[in-house]
Amino acid sequence: MRSGQGQGSHDIMPGAKHILVINGPNLNLLGSRETRHYGRDTLKAINARLARRARDAKVRLVAFQSNSESTLVERIQQARGQGVDFIVINPAAYTHTSVALRDALAAVGIPFVEVHLSNIFSREPFRRESYFSDIAVGVVSGLGARGYELALEFALQYSGKR
Ligand code: CA2
């Protein structure tokens, strides 16, 4: 896994499939509170498992988290120029509010899977609405941290054909 590419860096996996994992607001707090909904894994532990799997599959994986909507929009916009092939995204609370993030994903046209740790359909009514699901390749919700791993497995196999 790489945390990003600065100037002067060289590509350690030229030609490899490139997967971007994006986590939205408050997911940096995973493992500490709200464990009933979100489990005990930290985001660091989840990302480490994804990085291991990506390394085994010889795929380039970059993980990114932000609490800021504009930073997330900018990261998605950058993804196109960086040759990202697939996005795994948990937009967190922005799932239910952000036309801006939806528009960014639609604009870059990179296929993505929407992941939620909790089952958003079994919680408060406002969580049942997502601005992302209808333009996602698929949605994983309610399978805890395993959902990210399943989404990554799908991304590894994804060829654009359904
Ligand atoms: O189930 C999910 O993954 C969510 O995307 C998580 C969001 C929530 O707003 C969505 O409805 C469903 C919230 C993430 C907040 O994460 C925390 C983690 C630890 C402590 C507090 C919040």
XYZ file of N, CA and C and ligand atoms in Angstrom:
508
model
N 0.855 -1.198 0.000
C 0.000 0.000 0.000
C 0.882 1.236 0.000
N 0.422 2.272 -0.651
C 1.161 3.514 -0.643
C 0.221 4.603 -0.165
N 0.770 5.606 0.483
C -0.086 6.663 0.990
C -0.233 7.800 -0.015
N 0.396 7.676 -1.146
C 0.283 8.714 -2.161
C 1.574 8.798 -2.938
N 1.583 9.594 -3.993
C 2.792 9.720 -4.793
C 3.231 11.158 -4.830
N 4.343 11.454 -4.216
C 4.860 12.807 -4.262
C 5.746 12.983 -5.469
N 6.264 14.216 -5.646
C 7.154 14.479 -6.769
C 8.426 13.665 -6.607
N 8.911 13.167 -7.702
C 10.180 12.459 -7.653
C 10.037 11.006 -7.253
N 8.833 10.589 -6.849
C 8.673 9.178 -6.472
C 8.617 8.343 -7.743
N 8.988 7.084 -7.638
C 8.908 6.240 -8.822
C 7.893 5.141 -8.564
N 7.352 4.646 -9.653
C 6.291 3.646 -9.543
C 6.904 2.283 -9.273
N 6.548 1.699 -8.113
C 7.137 0.404 -7.772
C 6.413 -0.753 -8.464
N 5.235 -0.470 -9.036
C 4.487 -1.532 -9.720
C 3.983 -1.024 -11.065
N 4.875 -0.747 -12.008
C 4.418 -0.209 -13.290
C 3.480 -1.185 -13.987
N 2.381 -0.651 -14.514
C 1.440 -1.501 -15.251
C 0.471 -2.273 -14.376
N 0.658 -2.234 -13.046
C -0.233 -2.991 -12.161
C -1.597 -2.314 -12.058
N -2.596 -3.117 -11.793
C -3.926 -2.576 -11.529
C -3.831 -1.655 -10.316
N -4.593 -0.573 -10.327
C -4.487 0.449 -9.282
C -5.862 0.612 -8.617
N -5.901 0.317 -7.333
C -7.163 0.392 -6.582
C -7.028 1.447 -5.489
N -8.047 2.298 -5.390
C -8.067 3.356 -4.371
C -9.178 3.041 -3.366
N -8.813 3.032 -2.078
C -9.791 2.798 -0.996
C -10.000 4.123 -0.280
N -11.242 4.598 -0.269
C -11.539 5.907 0.331
C -12.484 5.725 1.514
N -12.129 6.347 2.633
C -13.001 6.347 3.811
C -13.339 7.773 4.202
N -14.618 7.984 4.504
C -15.108 9.320 4.829
C -15.043 9.648 6.314
N -15.801 10.668 6.703
C -15.661 11.276 8.026
C -15.896 10.324 9.198
N -15.042 10.489 10.178
C -15.090 9.800 11.476
C -14.628 8.344 11.431
N -14.371 7.831 10.243
C -13.916 6.435 10.186
C -12.491 6.287 10.714
N -11.794 7.405 10.884
C -10.490 7.370 11.576
C -10.654 6.994 13.051
N -11.900 7.062 13.560
C -12.139 6.732 14.977
C -12.505 5.264 15.189
N -12.544 4.504 14.113
C -12.970 3.100 14.218
C -12.187 2.345 15.293
N -12.920 1.477 15.985
C -12.279 0.632 16.993
C -12.348 1.211 18.389
N -12.607 2.511 18.475
C -12.582 3.158 19.791
C -13.969 3.289 20.393
N -14.945 3.711 19.584
C -16.305 3.913 20.073
C -17.299 3.341 19.075
N -18.573 3.321 19.474
C -19.637 2.839 18.568
C -19.328 1.435 18.047
N -18.712 0.619 18.879
C -18.289 -0.713 18.416
C -19.495 -1.612 18.108
N -20.627 -1.299 18.709
C -21.834 -2.093 18.435
C -22.195 -2.003 16.936
N -22.027 -0.821 16.374
C -22.357 -0.641 14.953
C -21.174 -0.966 14.040
N -19.958 -0.564 14.479
C -18.842 -0.560 13.539
C -17.725 -1.553 13.854
N -17.873 -2.312 14.933
C -16.873 -3.339 15.248
C -15.656 -2.784 15.978
N -14.705 -3.675 16.230
C -13.540 -3.321 17.059
C -12.271 -3.087 16.256
N -12.324 -3.366 14.958
C -11.129 -3.149 14.126
C -10.849 -1.661 13.967
N -9.588 -1.286 14.026
C -9.215 0.088 13.685
C -9.098 0.199 12.162
N -9.135 1.442 11.679
C -8.963 1.645 10.229
C -7.563 1.198 9.803
N -6.604 1.407 10.699
C -5.231 0.994 10.394
C -5.168 -0.526 10.177
N -5.855 -1.270 11.044
C -5.852 -2.738 10.925
C -6.561 -3.176 9.643
N -7.667 -2.521 9.339
C -8.401 -2.862 8.106
C -7.513 -2.602 6.891
N -6.896 -1.414 6.873
C -6.041 -1.059 5.726
C -4.842 -1.991 5.602
N -4.320 -2.430 6.742
C -3.160 -3.346 6.702
C -3.559 -4.672 6.050
N -4.763 -5.165 6.371
C -5.227 -6.422 5.748
C -5.408 -6.234 4.241
N -5.988 -5.083 3.858
C -6.195 -4.815 2.422
C -4.843 -4.713 1.706
N -3.893 -4.074 2.365
C -2.559 -3.909 1.757
C -1.894 -5.259 1.537
N -2.039 -6.154 2.523
C -1.449 -7.509 2.396
C -2.049 -8.240 1.211
N -3.368 -8.175 1.123
C -4.056 -8.875 0.031
C -3.649 -8.297 -1.333
N -3.548 -6.964 -1.381
C -3.166 -6.310 -2.640
C -1.738 -6.697 -3.029
N -0.860 -6.738 -2.032
C 0.534 -7.108 -2.326
C 0.591 -8.522 -2.884
N -0.145 -9.447 -2.257
C -0.181 -10.829 -2.743
C -0.704 -10.899 -4.181
N -1.675 -10.039 -4.478
C -2.276 -10.044 -5.822
C -1.483 -9.182 -6.808
N -0.381 -8.586 -6.332
C 0.472 -7.719 -7.157
C -0.319 -6.546 -7.754
N -1.117 -5.973 -6.887
C -1.938 -4.829 -7.262
C -1.507 -3.633 -6.424
N -1.578 -2.462 -7.019
C -1.233 -1.247 -6.296
C -2.477 -0.754 -5.555
N -2.367 -0.591 -4.243
C -3.521 -0.142 -3.449
C -3.120 1.071 -2.634
N -3.931 2.111 -2.751
C -3.712 3.334 -1.974
C -4.945 3.552 -1.103
N -4.729 3.788 0.196
C -5.841 4.036 1.118
C -5.827 5.493 1.548
N -7.019 6.085 1.603
C -7.137 7.510 1.909
C -8.354 7.734 2.793
N -8.175 8.536 3.835
C -9.319 8.891 4.693
C -9.311 10.396 4.897
N -10.501 10.994 4.882
C -10.590 12.415 5.234
C -11.929 12.685 5.889
N -11.920 13.698 6.756
C -13.164 14.150 7.386
C -13.787 15.303 6.609
N -13.113 15.703 5.524
C -13.547 16.900 4.800
C -14.114 16.545 3.423
N -15.290 17.053 3.150
C -15.960 16.757 1.871
C -15.130 17.258 0.690
N -14.601 18.481 0.802
C -13.852 19.034 -0.336
C -12.567 18.235 -0.588
N -11.922 17.785 0.485
C -10.701 16.980 0.312
C -11.031 15.657 -0.371
N -12.160 15.082 -0.016
C -12.571 13.820 -0.645
C -12.883 14.038 -2.129
N -13.563 15.143 -2.442
C -13.859 15.456 -3.850
C -12.549 15.605 -4.622
N -11.595 16.326 -4.039
C -10.319 16.537 -4.740
C -9.571 15.216 -4.951
N -9.635 14.340 -3.945
C -8.944 13.038 -4.071
C -9.558 12.207 -5.192
N -10.881 12.260 -5.298
C -11.554 11.503 -6.365
C -11.186 12.101 -7.732
N -11.151 13.435 -7.818
C -10.777 14.067 -9.091
C -9.355 13.685 -9.513
N -8.447 13.637 -8.535
C -7.051 13.267 -8.834
C -6.957 11.845 -9.377
N -7.858 10.988 -8.931
C -7.760 9.554 -9.232
C -7.724 9.291 -10.731
N -8.462 10.103 -11.494
C -8.500 9.861 -12.939
C -7.111 10.021 -13.554
N -6.447 11.118 -13.211
C -5.099 11.379 -13.752
C -4.078 10.373 -13.253
N -4.359 9.727 -12.144
C -3.410 8.772 -11.569
C -3.624 7.351 -12.088
N -4.576 7.190 -12.980
C -4.792 5.867 -13.562
C -5.441 4.867 -12.613
N -6.233 5.382 -11.667
C -6.940 4.467 -10.755
C -7.979 3.682 -11.557
N -7.962 2.365 -11.384
C -8.875 1.487 -12.142
C -10.175 1.224 -11.405
N -10.116 1.273 -10.070
C -11.300 0.880 -9.299
C -11.240 1.582 -7.940
N -12.398 1.989 -7.440
C -12.475 2.643 -6.126
C -13.367 1.814 -5.212
N -12.900 1.617 -3.976
C -13.720 1.058 -2.901
C -13.955 2.220 -1.947
N -15.213 2.581 -1.714
C -15.471 3.782 -0.911
C -16.531 3.557 0.157
N -16.197 3.984 1.380
C -17.200 4.119 2.435
C -17.349 5.619 2.666
N -18.392 6.215 2.091
C -18.541 7.669 2.216
C -18.997 8.103 3.607
N -19.266 7.124 4.496
C -19.703 7.386 5.870
C -20.934 8.310 5.862
N -20.954 9.343 6.688
C -22.162 10.184 6.777
C -22.479 10.872 5.445
N -21.447 11.100 4.605
C -21.703 11.741 3.306
C -22.539 10.864 2.378
N -22.640 9.577 2.719
C -23.526 8.678 1.963
C -24.916 9.295 1.805
N -25.360 9.924 2.890
C -26.754 10.358 2.961
C -26.938 11.835 2.642
N -25.837 12.521 2.320
C -25.935 13.982 2.140
C -25.228 14.538 0.907
N -24.233 13.820 0.361
C -23.292 14.518 -0.527
C -23.533 14.327 -2.029
N -24.195 15.314 -2.609
C -24.310 15.355 -4.065
C -22.925 15.633 -4.669
N -22.101 16.400 -3.944
C -20.767 16.754 -4.453
C -19.890 15.514 -4.653
N -19.915 14.603 -3.691
C -19.108 13.372 -3.827
C -19.681 12.475 -4.918
N -20.970 12.396 -4.964
C -21.610 11.607 -6.031
C -21.204 12.155 -7.401
N -21.290 13.474 -7.565
C -20.953 14.086 -8.849
C -19.487 13.833 -9.211
N -18.605 13.869 -8.193
C -17.173 13.622 -8.449
C -16.967 12.206 -8.973
N -17.624 11.243 -8.342
C -17.482 9.845 -8.790
C -18.062 9.660 -10.189
N -19.206 10.290 -10.425
C -19.817 10.184 -11.759
C -18.909 10.845 -12.799
N -18.290 11.965 -12.431
C -17.455 12.713 -13.385
C -16.211 11.930 -13.771
N -15.554 11.268 -12.803
C -14.318 10.558 -13.155
C -14.624 9.241 -13.874
N -15.832 8.724 -13.643
C -16.238 7.509 -14.368
C -15.468 6.264 -13.972
N -14.858 6.276 -12.804
C -14.119 5.085 -12.341
C -15.118 4.164 -11.621
N -15.164 2.876 -11.991
C -16.112 1.986 -11.321
C -15.814 1.893 -9.826
N -16.878 1.816 -9.024
C -16.655 1.748 -7.580
C -17.678 0.863 -6.891
N -17.243 0.334 -5.734
C -18.145 -0.377 -4.829
C -18.302 0.468 -3.571
N -19.542 0.598 -3.121
C -19.880 1.339 -1.890
C -19.896 0.344 -0.731
N -19.139 0.652 0.316
C -19.055 -0.250 1.476
C -19.594 0.445 2.711
N -20.373 -0.298 3.512
C -20.765 0.174 4.845
C -20.521 -0.948 5.841
N -19.923 -0.584 6.954
C -19.692 -1.573 8.015
C -21.014 -2.080 8.569
N -21.912 -1.153 8.845
C -23.216 -1.526 9.416
C -24.220 -1.749 8.287
N -25.325 -2.373 8.659
C -26.414 -2.548 7.693
C -27.262 -1.276 7.711
N -27.048 -0.427 6.714
C -27.709 0.884 6.748
C -29.226 0.766 6.600
N -29.684 -0.404 6.167
C -31.127 -0.587 5.980
C -31.840 -1.012 7.257
N -31.070 -1.373 8.274
C -31.688 -1.823 9.528
C -31.555 -0.764 10.619
N -31.158 0.453 10.229
C -30.928 1.511 11.223
C -31.961 2.637 11.046
N -31.602 3.844 11.401
C -32.558 4.950 11.297
C -32.976 5.152 9.832
N -34.209 5.600 9.600
C -34.685 5.777 8.216
C -33.774 6.644 7.352
N -33.147 7.692 7.918
C -32.329 8.571 7.062
C -31.115 7.852 6.492
N -30.708 6.728 7.115
C -29.534 6.000 6.609
C -29.875 5.100 5.419
N -31.168 4.924 5.158
C -31.562 4.044 4.043
C -31.353 4.717 2.701
N -31.211 6.044 2.707
C -31.012 6.770 1.447
C -29.522 6.939 1.195
N -29.089 6.549 -0.002
C -27.683 6.744 -0.383
C -27.632 7.509 -1.695
N -26.726 8.485 -1.778
C -26.511 9.215 -3.022
C -25.602 8.462 -3.983
N -25.164 7.265 -3.573
C -24.137 6.548 -4.343
C -24.611 5.236 -4.972
N -25.556 4.574 -4.286
C -25.852 3.179 -4.649
C -26.261 2.998 -6.105
N -27.031 3.949 -6.653
C -27.536 3.736 -8.017
C -26.457 3.898 -9.080
N -25.320 4.526 -8.723
C -24.238 4.641 -9.722
C -23.050 3.732 -9.378
N -23.177 3.001 -8.256
C -22.115 2.054 -7.867
C -22.244 0.776 -8.691
N -21.117 0.067 -8.848
C -21.197 -1.276 -9.449
C -21.958 -2.185 -8.483
N -21.734 -1.983 -7.187
C -22.430 -2.770 -6.169
C -22.254 -2.146 -4.803
N -22.986 -2.707 -3.836
C -22.978 -2.195 -2.462
C -22.783 -3.360 -1.499
N -21.903 -3.177 -0.499
C -21.738 -4.164 0.580
C -22.097 -3.438 1.865
N -23.080 -3.948 2.592
C -23.527 -3.249 3.799
C -23.862 -4.248 4.888
N -23.273 -4.054 6.071
C -23.649 -4.877 7.227
C -22.725 -6.040 7.503
N -21.641 -6.157 6.746
C -20.730 -7.291 6.946
C -19.480 -6.889 7.716
N -19.536 -5.727 8.353
C -18.406 -5.268 9.149
C -17.171 -5.037 8.281
N -15.993 -5.152 8.913
C -14.739 -4.886 8.206
C -14.522 -5.851 7.046
N -15.119 -7.018 7.149
C -15.032 -8.012 6.067
C -15.554 -7.451 4.754
N -16.470 -6.502 4.840
C -17.033 -5.889 3.640
C -15.968 -5.261 2.749
N -14.952 -4.665 3.369
C -13.871 -4.060 2.572
C -13.092 -5.147 1.835
N -12.867 -6.268 2.547
C -12.096 -7.357 1.923
C -12.869 -7.964 0.755
N -14.192 -8.102 0.939
C -15.018 -8.657 -0.138
C -15.049 -7.697 -1.329
N -15.126 -6.420 -1.020
C -15.115 -5.418 -2.105
C -13.776 -5.451 -2.843
N -12.691 -5.628 -2.100
C -11.372 -5.703 -2.750
C -11.290 -6.953 -3.634
N -11.787 -8.095 -3.129
C -11.783 -9.311 -3.960
C -12.523 -9.060 -5.269
N -13.655 -8.373 -5.160
C -14.432 -8.064 -6.365
C -13.615 -7.168 -7.301
N -12.981 -6.153 -6.711
C -12.190 -5.210 -7.521
C -11.053 -5.933 -8.247
N -10.461 -6.923 -7.582
C -9.347 -7.660 -8.197
C -9.813 -8.399 -9.452
N -11.060 -8.849 -9.413
C -11.582 -9.640 -10.538
C -12.278 -8.791 -11.590
N -12.584 -7.552 -11.224
C -13.430 -6.726 -12.092
C -12.714 -6.375 -13.397
N -13.427 -6.600 -14.494
C -12.826 -6.318 -15.792
C -13.662 -5.320 -16.574
N -14.713 -4.811 -15.959
C -15.601 -3.902 -16.687
C -16.820 -4.619 -17.192
N -16.730 -5.954 -17.226
C -17.903 -6.723 -17.698
C -18.691 -7.184 -16.489
N -20.017 -7.133 -16.576
C -20.842 -7.592 -15.448
C -21.348 -8.992 -15.698
O -21.878 1.646 8.370
C -21.086 2.441 7.844
O -19.982 2.111 7.436
C -21.453 3.936 7.748
O -20.998 4.408 6.490
C -20.722 4.617 8.900
C -21.071 6.103 9.032
C -22.578 6.299 9.058
O -22.881 7.679 9.070
C -23.271 5.636 7.877
O -24.665 5.812 8.011
C -22.954 4.154 7.830
C -20.488 6.677 10.326
C -19.020 6.461 10.519
C -18.632 6.942 11.893
O -17.642 6.096 12.409
C -17.371 6.146 13.747
C -16.456 5.237 14.205
C -16.154 5.208 15.549
C -16.737 6.101 16.428
C -17.648 7.019 15.945
C -17.960 7.040 14.605
